[in-house]
């Protein structure tokens, strides 16, 4: 036996992951739709076998081999408290390892007043590109992307001039609302995040659209608009709402952190979930399956969002003339204990 | 792209001289022993590349006022999944902002096989110091701290040569166990993390010591030794233990993530918490007050641990002759719903 390890091929990765070569190829080239578990399995196999995509992609090889040292990418997240971001970072790091980038994480907001300080930092650490999960104004996107390759993940304006990857927040939200309506509940409250975020604007739009289609009038008292995604604020606002006359009998929360707070608030005010009140969250972070009852939620393909954001960055860095892409990934509604089983109507 | 050559880095000098980054650093900081030929080779390479010893060298940094640009600190965490680390990072970032450092987060393990790659990265980003929350071997501590000011937070060997901040894991664990014993429970299981971590060794020692003091024989089947802090692994192991004859009636878990998994496993196997089984966790992360029942746990001063680790780094950077400090912070036991109220005996 040679002590040297052969380079892993795409077939090795497919065998290791127990999927077809075509699936592996779809994953690596992010073409078409791949189930999230399959995606993760393929990426983990690629890592376990130390598979180098460059060996299979001649265009990337020449660029990779030119790099004598690892290049650095920065991934920027708004908060360390929301596990949603951490799952995305895991995906981005997996792609970074595959393409031999170092990846460091910066936590903080990026706005016009601190942009020059952040750009100074990016220069000093010799960052080759930045992936952001933050809300950025159009001006910030323009200034930042003029100096550093930029990829926006989850949060971006409709006509972002840089590559983006995200979900269809409006459709996903409307779908979750249609499910709530299908259970027979009509008094549905919304727990929303800050409106400067695209996700908050679009999810609210999905909420309103579903109510409109069902011919249900909007009750403005039932729209809780949080200044940030914070479990304690959500708890207090919901607990207050539940002590008012004629409280809602369903909550749609735009984050599982808030949905967990809704469940605590219902318990605090002596309502039962799902008997008295049903709750639907968003994101499918670990917490949503740990709470009791567990939370019905919209799964975002977090690992894949991160992975693809780094792939888009790699594409840009190895081929500056690569076209700007806007990728939209699928979500799934996961039904758990916090919602009643839909009544079958004959 | 600028036609101007980038400033030579310490890595460039190391590559040119054919030695390690650590050796170059020893030469420049005249620390430790370097062979005379090596010394000459490094100095010649530095000259050939017109290398300017940067402010990175602690000796060059005498005062904040001399820093025309923000210096960069790296904080290294083993995992993005454990909210415990994120709370510590928040504290470290608060101190970093106060002292006008940039702080970037690196996630990953640090061991002998990837140390040079990590040190290369630290050099390339011109990091002024590194704070680690990881388990580091004595060799890694020695090599790393020879080139970069290092502060160890939470995890360190007893005679670490660098400044450290942490808690008394043994006493905190024994205290939690004494509380469990005070409730009258005698069949106490331990859910422990990997034994290369100090916290795991010391918390197990506290567990054993408390049992010994109470004259209770250890049941090795009741010591669950996880290969990593992972909620699913903890769930499976505990669920299995609870289906065996003569199961424990109390669990002491060395992390709240595991304590939450214990609660899920008890529910899964039709035991009630706290009526049939009581559960005590460790860390006091958000999750411990969100679970139902909420978790009795040992509060670690997470923000403070992070804050002080950055303060110790700042001290070292502004005064290289500052003495090495070993700080131990207090913990508190927070009693919540997962444990029965101690029986008062007349």
XYZ file of C-alpha atoms in Angstrom:
692
model
C 0.000 0.000 0.000
C 1.293 3.362 -0.920
C 1.344 5.736 2.046
C 0.284 8.495 -0.316
C -3.415 9.060 -0.727
C -4.808 9.140 -4.258
C -6.717 12.269 -5.107
C -10.433 11.661 -4.592
C -12.556 11.722 -7.731
C -16.149 12.798 -8.117
C -17.031 9.075 -8.247
C -15.364 8.531 -4.864
C -17.476 11.314 -3.423
C -20.646 9.833 -4.970
C -19.840 6.369 -3.561
C -18.974 7.746 -0.146
C -22.182 9.802 -0.023
C -24.273 6.984 -1.474
C -25.669 9.113 -4.306
C -25.199 9.304 -8.073
C -22.360 11.135 -9.777
C -24.999 13.345 -11.390
C -26.226 14.407 -7.952
C -22.705 15.246 -6.834
C -22.238 17.282 -9.970
C -25.500 19.149 -9.367
C -24.345 19.933 -5.846
C -20.908 21.172 -6.894
C -22.244 23.261 -9.740
C -25.369 24.295 -7.857
C -27.564 23.396 -10.759
C -31.127 22.321 -10.169
C -32.640 21.369 -6.866
C -31.018 18.961 -4.423
C -32.568 17.871 -1.133
C -30.805 19.609 1.770
C -29.795 16.367 3.532
C -28.332 15.043 0.295
C -26.518 18.315 -0.180
C -24.957 18.125 3.253
C -24.072 14.448 2.812
C -22.260 15.176 -0.444
C -20.365 18.110 1.035
C -19.369 16.077 4.074
C -18.166 13.236 1.870
C -16.204 15.710 -0.230
C -14.565 17.010 2.919
C -13.936 13.543 4.376
C -12.206 12.479 1.166
C -10.429 15.806 0.799
C -11.955 16.112 -2.664
C -10.679 19.094 -4.625
C -13.211 20.441 -7.052
C -10.412 22.127 -8.975
C -9.209 18.755 -10.272
C -12.502 18.387 -12.099
C -12.867 21.978 -13.191
C -9.930 23.102 -15.330
C -11.020 26.732 -15.287
C -10.816 26.838 -11.530
C -7.584 24.855 -11.414
C -5.422 27.485 -13.000
C -6.648 30.122 -10.596
C -6.344 27.846 -7.566
C -2.840 26.785 -8.381
C -1.772 30.382 -8.724
C -2.598 30.984 -5.099
C 0.572 30.256 -3.189
C -1.166 31.088 0.089
C -4.739 30.742 1.204
C -6.851 33.755 0.422
C -9.077 35.196 3.086
C -12.828 35.671 2.908
C -14.851 37.532 5.507
C -18.405 36.555 6.317
C -20.397 39.225 8.104
C -23.387 38.460 10.340
C -25.644 40.922 12.168
C -25.876 38.955 15.419
C -24.232 36.174 17.394
C -27.452 35.311 19.243
C -29.454 33.892 16.371
C -28.453 30.293 15.567
C -29.881 30.831 12.070
C -26.746 32.734 11.078
C -24.416 30.147 12.565
C -25.896 27.410 10.385
C -25.310 29.543 7.304
C -21.717 30.189 8.366
C -21.184 26.416 8.633
C -22.187 25.980 4.998
C -20.013 28.864 3.867
C -17.044 27.449 5.791
C -17.499 24.042 4.160
C -17.243 25.612 0.700
C -14.340 27.797 1.846
C -12.436 24.720 2.976
C -13.103 22.937 -0.278
C -11.683 25.861 -2.250
C -8.917 26.470 0.282
C -9.913 29.852 1.563
C -9.487 30.954 5.123
C -12.744 32.356 6.415
C -13.096 34.697 9.366
C -16.348 35.876 10.833
C -17.180 39.480 11.579
C -20.214 40.305 13.679
C -21.751 43.716 13.393
C -24.000 45.958 11.361
C -22.701 47.677 8.247
C -24.057 51.113 7.522
C -22.842 54.331 5.983
C -21.402 55.673 9.221
C -19.096 52.713 9.894
C -18.456 51.620 6.306
C -15.060 53.242 5.947
C -13.885 51.674 9.197
C -15.037 48.250 7.969
C -13.409 48.749 4.589
C -10.169 49.752 6.300
C -10.317 46.550 8.284
C -10.968 44.491 5.145
C -7.938 46.083 3.502
C -5.690 45.583 6.489
C -6.495 41.880 6.732
C -6.129 41.622 2.954
C -9.619 40.144 2.507
C -10.277 38.924 -1.024
C -14.036 39.201 -0.687
C -16.910 39.640 1.723
C -20.147 37.692 2.107
C -22.835 39.582 4.004
C -25.958 38.371 5.772
C -26.736 41.921 6.852
C -29.182 44.425 5.556
C -27.118 46.831 3.418
C -28.367 50.071 1.875
C -27.968 50.501 -1.888
C -25.213 53.060 -1.246
C -23.318 50.687 1.009
C -23.574 47.897 -1.572
C -22.238 50.207 -4.258
C -19.314 51.544 -2.226
C -18.370 48.203 -0.706
C -18.577 46.239 -3.949
C -16.479 48.844 -5.769
C -13.529 47.798 -3.584
C -14.259 44.195 -2.612
C -16.064 41.361 -4.360
C -19.357 41.111 -2.485
C -21.966 38.356 -2.287
C -25.231 38.960 -0.438
C -26.862 36.055 1.346
C -30.533 36.183 2.472
C -30.699 39.982 2.658
C -30.513 42.127 -0.482
C -32.507 44.620 -2.465
C -34.530 43.416 -5.432
C -32.099 44.759 -8.009
C -28.832 44.083 -6.215
C -25.882 44.677 -8.561
C -23.947 41.789 -6.952
C -24.613 38.045 -6.799
C -27.196 36.991 -4.259
C -28.627 33.816 -2.794
C -31.786 33.635 -0.728
C -35.301 32.295 -0.500
C -38.656 33.546 -1.736
C -39.788 35.129 1.539
C -43.153 36.230 0.234
C -44.180 32.840 -1.189
C -42.791 30.929 1.832
C -44.677 33.167 4.210
C -47.908 32.975 2.229
C -47.575 29.195 2.150
C -47.198 29.042 5.951
C -50.206 31.337 6.352
C -52.296 29.215 3.980
C -51.470 26.212 6.156
C -52.609 28.082 9.283
C -55.829 29.062 7.506
C -56.326 25.421 6.436
C -56.482 24.409 10.112
C -59.567 26.595 10.514
C -57.931 29.375 12.526
C -58.933 32.895 11.505
C -57.561 35.145 14.278
C -53.931 35.119 13.214
C -51.279 37.402 14.708
C -47.913 38.211 13.115
C -44.671 38.585 15.090
C -42.354 40.441 12.715
C -38.760 41.691 12.668
C -37.405 45.153 11.747
C -38.862 46.467 8.495
C -35.526 47.556 7.033
C -34.929 43.839 6.437
C -36.247 42.426 3.190
C -37.358 39.234 4.962
C -39.590 41.251 7.314
C -41.183 43.262 4.515
C -41.790 40.233 2.312
C -43.037 37.947 5.088
C -45.475 40.613 6.206
C -46.615 40.924 2.599
C -47.203 37.148 2.501
C -49.189 37.385 5.746
C -51.376 40.203 4.385
C -51.837 38.526 0.996
C -53.016 35.259 2.562
C -55.517 37.112 4.771
C -56.752 39.106 1.801
C -57.220 35.982 -0.332
C -59.178 34.393 2.515
C -61.351 37.502 2.834
C -60.195 38.150 6.415
C -59.887 41.727 7.585
C -56.495 42.721 9.053
C -56.464 43.584 12.755
C -53.541 46.030 13.201
C -53.352 45.187 16.934
C -52.330 41.681 15.971
C -49.249 42.752 14.045
C -46.359 42.857 16.511
C -43.502 44.805 15.004
C -40.273 44.152 16.960
C -37.333 46.578 16.696
C -35.038 43.530 16.643
C -35.287 39.741 16.805
C -35.161 39.387 20.562
C -36.853 36.624 22.526
C -37.576 38.756 25.607
C -39.198 41.538 23.582
C -41.293 38.988 21.723
C -42.336 37.357 25.002
C -43.458 40.659 26.548
C -45.362 41.849 23.474
C -47.169 38.535 23.026
C -47.965 38.158 26.733
C -49.492 41.650 26.668
C -51.543 40.879 23.551
C -52.844 37.662 25.130
C -54.240 39.500 28.160
C -56.335 41.829 25.962
C -59.977 41.054 25.169
C -60.485 38.917 22.055
C -56.916 37.583 21.709
C -55.681 35.808 18.542
C -55.843 32.011 18.291
C -52.815 31.616 16.008
C -49.364 33.190 15.737
C -47.093 33.352 12.726
C -43.611 34.372 13.884
C -40.918 35.264 11.335
C -38.224 33.511 13.404
C -38.151 30.381 15.573
C -36.565 32.411 18.379
C -39.763 34.470 18.437
C -42.007 31.408 18.031
C -40.349 29.885 21.134
C -41.063 33.143 22.971
C -44.704 32.977 21.821
C -44.999 29.488 23.323
C -43.558 30.700 26.631
C -45.950 33.654 26.606
C -48.981 31.406 25.988
C -47.933 29.224 28.918
C -47.449 32.322 31.053
C -50.985 33.501 30.255
C -52.491 30.029 30.721
C -53.266 29.227 27.117
C -52.438 25.796 25.714
C -50.514 25.140 22.477
C -51.909 23.826 20.160
C -55.352 23.372 21.814
C -56.066 27.095 22.362
C -53.462 28.729 20.178
C -51.353 27.385 17.346
C -47.855 28.683 16.563
C -45.802 28.646 13.367
C -42.189 29.805 13.201
C -39.587 30.374 10.505
C -35.993 29.137 9.891
C -36.049 25.626 11.408
C -33.157 26.155 13.813
C -32.408 23.515 16.481
C -34.533 25.297 19.037
C -37.701 24.584 17.048
C -37.458 20.848 17.691
C -36.315 21.248 21.325
C -39.213 23.339 22.644
C -42.221 21.565 24.092
C -44.359 21.509 22.087
C -41.971 21.456 19.143
C -42.525 24.198 16.585
C -44.096 23.933 13.144
C -41.783 26.022 11.002
C -40.574 27.012 7.543
C -37.267 25.282 6.880
C -34.673 27.455 5.223
C -31.817 25.517 3.560
C -29.306 27.267 5.814
C -26.230 25.157 5.105
C -26.908 25.401 1.389
C -27.465 29.187 1.535
C -24.032 29.564 3.113
C -22.407 27.052 0.813
C -23.729 28.674 -2.328
C -22.846 32.178 -1.170
C -19.224 31.039 -0.942
C -19.450 29.241 -4.297
C -20.699 32.458 -5.886
C -17.774 34.303 -4.308
C -15.308 31.705 -5.571
C -16.776 32.012 -9.049
C -16.351 35.785 -8.955
C -12.774 35.553 -7.677
C -11.632 32.961 -10.194
C -13.511 34.520 -13.106
C -14.095 38.246 -12.643
C -16.187 38.347 -15.823
C -18.590 35.684 -14.498
C -22.126 36.933 -14.707
C -23.901 38.171 -11.595
C -26.314 35.494 -10.364
C -29.429 35.649 -8.252
C -30.204 32.249 -6.784
C -33.447 31.389 -5.035
C -33.572 28.230 -2.929
C -36.661 26.286 -1.901
C -38.151 26.234 1.578
C -40.318 23.536 3.175
C -43.007 23.707 5.809
C -42.252 21.276 8.659
C -45.340 20.368 10.665
C -44.674 19.756 14.359
C -46.613 19.770 17.633
C -47.323 23.510 17.883
C -50.087 23.350 15.261
C -53.212 21.271 15.224
C -53.516 18.637 12.542
C -55.577 20.081 9.692
C -59.214 19.050 9.835
C -60.027 16.849 6.863
C -63.152 18.110 5.230
C -65.185 15.577 3.275
C -4.921 45.960 -9.493
C -2.066 48.057 -8.200
C 1.318 47.417 -9.827
C 2.912 48.082 -6.458
C 4.207 45.097 -4.546
C 2.415 44.187 -1.343
C 4.391 44.763 1.827
C 6.408 41.663 2.699
C 4.853 39.688 5.529
C 6.492 37.549 8.152
C 5.334 34.576 6.077
C 7.191 35.900 3.034
C 10.352 36.146 5.098
C 9.852 32.620 6.443
C 9.319 31.231 2.948
C 12.315 33.115 1.577
C 14.548 31.931 4.412
C 13.133 28.407 4.308
C 12.201 28.390 7.994
C 8.976 28.462 9.978
C 7.036 31.591 10.837
C 7.703 30.815 14.493
C 11.448 30.896 13.880
C 11.234 34.251 12.123
C 9.216 35.576 15.007
C 11.785 34.319 17.520
C 14.519 36.031 15.569
C 12.703 39.355 15.349
C 11.680 39.312 18.969
C 14.934 37.723 20.125
C 13.008 35.221 22.157
C 14.266 31.704 22.720
C 17.160 30.024 21.017
C 17.779 30.249 17.302
C 20.720 28.690 15.511
C 23.205 31.357 14.352
C 23.019 30.403 10.676
C 19.240 30.482 10.841
C 19.377 33.895 12.469
C 21.574 35.211 9.670
C 19.403 33.629 6.971
C 16.256 35.196 8.404
C 17.825 38.643 8.661
C 19.119 38.394 5.082
C 15.712 37.366 3.799
C 14.111 40.218 5.682
C 16.531 42.627 4.039
C 16.099 41.111 0.586
C 12.323 41.505 0.869
C 12.558 44.913 2.529
C 10.474 43.535 5.376
C 9.351 46.123 7.917
C 8.838 44.684 11.334
C 5.257 45.638 11.944
C 3.505 46.908 15.015
C 2.599 43.260 15.465
C 5.590 42.819 17.716
C 4.384 43.556 21.231
C 7.576 45.462 22.038
C 6.709 48.027 19.393
C 3.360 48.781 20.967
C 3.881 50.990 23.921
C 0.702 53.019 23.909
C -2.722 53.191 22.356
C -2.007 56.673 21.053
C 0.639 55.396 18.714
C -1.812 53.206 16.885
C -2.855 55.142 13.828
C -5.073 52.221 12.733
C -7.100 49.741 14.673
C -5.213 46.603 15.581
C -6.773 43.233 14.975
C -7.431 40.517 17.520
C -8.622 37.029 16.640
C -10.882 35.064 18.943
C -10.964 31.340 18.258
C -13.899 29.113 19.193
C -14.229 25.348 18.749
C -17.841 25.360 17.553
C -20.561 27.607 16.167
C -23.366 25.406 17.531
C -22.881 26.058 21.230
C -24.390 29.416 22.301
C -22.019 29.334 25.297
C -19.157 30.464 23.070
C -21.193 33.211 21.431
C -21.907 34.827 24.792
C -18.199 34.862 25.564
C -17.442 36.423 22.186
C -19.940 39.197 22.967
C -18.000 40.089 26.117
C -14.675 39.984 24.301
C -16.043 42.205 21.537
C -17.278 44.752 24.079
C -13.778 45.077 25.537
C -12.270 45.133 22.035
C -14.489 48.058 21.090
C -13.543 49.919 24.234
C -9.866 49.596 23.429
C -10.434 50.149 19.709
C -9.419 46.771 18.397
C -11.068 45.083 15.474
C -12.023 41.550 16.419
C -12.642 38.716 13.992
C -13.854 35.285 14.905
C -12.250 32.066 13.738
C -14.078 28.792 14.241
C -12.077 25.596 14.276
C -9.895 23.343 16.335
C -6.219 24.127 16.786
C -3.851 21.188 16.970
C -0.329 20.388 15.959
C -1.273 19.306 12.454
C -2.975 22.564 11.482
C -1.025 24.969 13.674
C 1.304 26.260 10.984
C -1.633 26.920 8.688
C -3.366 28.878 11.456
C -0.202 30.794 12.283
C 0.233 31.649 8.631
C -3.287 32.983 8.581
C -2.672 35.037 11.740
C 0.419 36.535 10.129
C -1.300 37.301 6.865
C -4.136 39.162 8.557
C -1.580 40.883 10.779
C -3.282 39.737 13.974
C -1.841 41.371 17.076
C -2.975 38.604 19.372
C -5.216 35.586 19.704
C -7.714 34.625 22.389
C -8.593 30.932 22.385
C -11.538 29.080 23.869
C -10.192 25.820 22.481
C -8.385 22.982 24.121
C -4.714 23.475 23.176
C -1.888 21.039 23.842
C 1.131 22.319 25.783
C 3.175 22.209 22.563
C 0.617 24.252 20.684
C 0.502 26.835 23.475
C 4.275 27.116 23.411
C 4.602 27.450 19.632
C 1.647 29.763 19.215
C 2.548 32.063 22.082
C 6.139 32.324 20.839
C 4.817 34.228 17.824
C 1.564 35.787 18.982
C 0.396 37.108 22.326
C -2.047 34.465 23.514
C -4.756 34.518 26.175
C -6.613 31.330 27.058
C -10.239 31.576 28.094
C -12.025 28.683 29.895
C -9.732 25.971 28.538
C -6.090 25.743 29.637
C -3.671 23.443 31.372
C -3.000 23.965 35.059
C 0.394 25.557 34.509
C -0.307 27.523 31.367
C 2.583 29.887 30.569
C 0.142 32.527 29.265
C -2.593 34.546 30.947
C -5.826 32.673 31.504
C -9.363 33.351 32.707
C -11.841 30.673 33.673
C -13.934 29.197 36.448
C -13.260 26.598 39.117
C -14.851 23.667 37.292
C -14.231 21.178 40.060
C -15.754 23.260 42.861
C -18.683 24.405 40.676
C -19.451 20.841 39.700
C -19.159 19.548 43.263
C -21.481 22.311 44.401
C -24.106 21.342 41.808
C -23.782 17.692 42.847
C -24.143 18.576 46.539
C -27.369 20.372 45.636
C -28.672 17.285 43.805
C -27.760 15.131 46.826
C -29.538 17.613 49.114
C -32.801 16.913 47.265
C -32.570 13.296 48.382
C -31.648 11.799 45.000
C -28.947 9.141 45.102
C -28.983 7.560 41.644
C -27.187 10.338 39.779
C -25.934 10.018 36.220
C -23.301 12.245 34.591
C -23.444 13.430 30.963
C -19.900 14.519 30.191
C -17.970 16.076 27.287
C -14.675 14.962 25.707
C -11.982 14.260 28.291
C -9.263 16.257 26.515
C -11.105 19.314 27.779
C -10.172 20.541 31.238
C -13.803 21.321 32.019
C -14.794 17.703 31.373
C -12.006 16.272 33.523
C -12.640 18.679 36.403
C -16.443 18.425 36.323
C -16.195 14.660 36.382
C -13.819 14.953 39.327
C -16.404 17.128 41.117
C -19.094 14.540 40.377
C -16.963 11.693 41.755
C -15.835 13.685 44.794
C -19.413 14.546 45.778
C -20.482 10.906 45.470
C -17.470 9.783 47.495
C -18.180 12.330 50.251
C -21.778 11.097 50.403
C -20.623 7.478 50.630
C -22.333 6.555 47.331
C -20.717 3.963 45.112
C -20.075 5.009 41.507
C -22.068 3.176 38.844
C -19.904 3.297 35.698
C -23.000 2.685 33.514
C -24.316 6.040 34.646
C -21.367 8.000 33.345
C -22.149 8.977 29.746
C -18.988 10.076 28.025
C -19.799 11.922 24.788
C -17.165 12.332 22.062
C -18.433 15.889 21.576
C -21.108 18.208 22.967
C -23.902 17.201 20.647
C -27.588 17.259 21.556
C -28.528 14.277 19.377
C -25.776 12.063 20.798
C -26.794 13.063 24.320
C -30.445 12.325 23.552
C -29.679 8.826 22.195
C -27.344 7.868 25.031
C -29.742 9.061 27.736
C -32.800 7.489 26.086
C -30.914 4.179 25.975
C -29.868 4.446 29.621
C -33.461 5.178 30.655
C -34.775 1.973 29.080
C -32.323 -0.187 31.099
C -33.391 -1.778 34.372
C -32.767 0.402 37.433
C -32.354 3.760 35.679
C -30.938 6.870 37.415
C -33.304 9.395 39.020
C -31.087 12.428 38.501
C -28.854 13.751 35.711
C -25.977 16.171 35.971
C -25.060 17.377 32.460
C -21.911 19.422 31.872
C -23.690 21.636 29.332
C -27.213 23.019 29.017
C -27.370 21.722 25.429
C -27.014 18.224 26.907
C -29.410 18.959 29.780
C -32.064 19.975 27.221
C -31.429 16.690 25.432
C -31.820 14.808 28.735
C -35.228 16.433 29.213
C -36.292 15.405 25.711
C -35.064 11.861 26.355
C -37.004 11.601 29.630
C -40.155 12.724 27.829
C -39.443 10.225 25.057
C -39.196 7.381 27.599
C -42.248 8.550 29.576
C -40.495 9.855 32.665
C -41.504 13.184 34.169
C -39.114 16.022 35.096
C -38.792 16.805 37.985
C -41.256 14.276 39.485
C -39.416 11.110 38.345
C -36.054 12.496 37.326
C -34.349 15.779 38.109
C -31.920 17.460 35.719
C -29.102 19.947 36.330
C -27.158 21.589 33.512
C -24.126 23.853 33.187
C -23.448 27.250 31.516
C -26.826 29.030 31.819
C -27.273 29.722 28.128
C -30.639 31.052 26.864
C -31.886 27.580 26.100
C -31.918 26.683 29.805
C -34.744 29.117 30.540
C -36.665 28.325 27.331
C -37.059 24.556 27.786
C -40.127 23.274 29.583
C -39.419 22.624 32.354
C -36.699 25.254 32.553
C -33.285 23.942 33.585
C -31.524 24.297 36.928
C -27.979 25.148 35.939
C -24.566 26.476 36.931
C -24.256 30.040 35.647
C -20.907 30.854 34.112
C -20.161 34.586 33.852
C -19.836 34.276 30.073
C -19.771 37.936 29.121
C -17.248 38.619 31.857
C -15.049 35.693 30.813
C -14.880 37.157 27.312
C -14.433 40.690 28.526
C -11.586 39.823 30.858
C -9.839 37.672 28.272
C -9.684 40.733 26.021
C -8.579 42.951 28.906
C -5.722 40.527 29.633
C -4.754 40.679 25.964
C -4.837 44.473 25.969
C -2.623 44.510 29.064
C -0.118 42.229 27.374
C -0.086 44.294 24.183
C 0.327 47.637 25.888
C 2.779 46.410 28.495
C 4.777 43.388 27.328
C 6.391 43.053 30.734
C 3.009 42.760 32.468
C 2.941 39.646 34.569
C 1.054 36.573 33.414
C -2.264 36.339 35.254
C -4.571 33.464 36.033
C -8.042 34.713 36.849
C -10.799 32.562 38.303
C -14.376 33.868 38.203
C -17.272 32.784 40.378
C -20.197 30.653 39.259
C -23.715 30.484 40.713
C -26.256 27.704 40.862
C -29.601 28.848 39.421
C -32.520 26.734 40.596
C -35.295 26.283 38.021
C -38.135 23.858 37.310
C -36.068 20.804 36.348
C -35.169 20.021 39.972
C -37.440 19.371 42.913
C -37.375 21.841 45.781
C -35.083 20.439 48.473
C -36.989 18.614 51.200
C -36.664 20.455 54.479
C -35.780 17.986 57.175
C -36.809 18.898 60.746
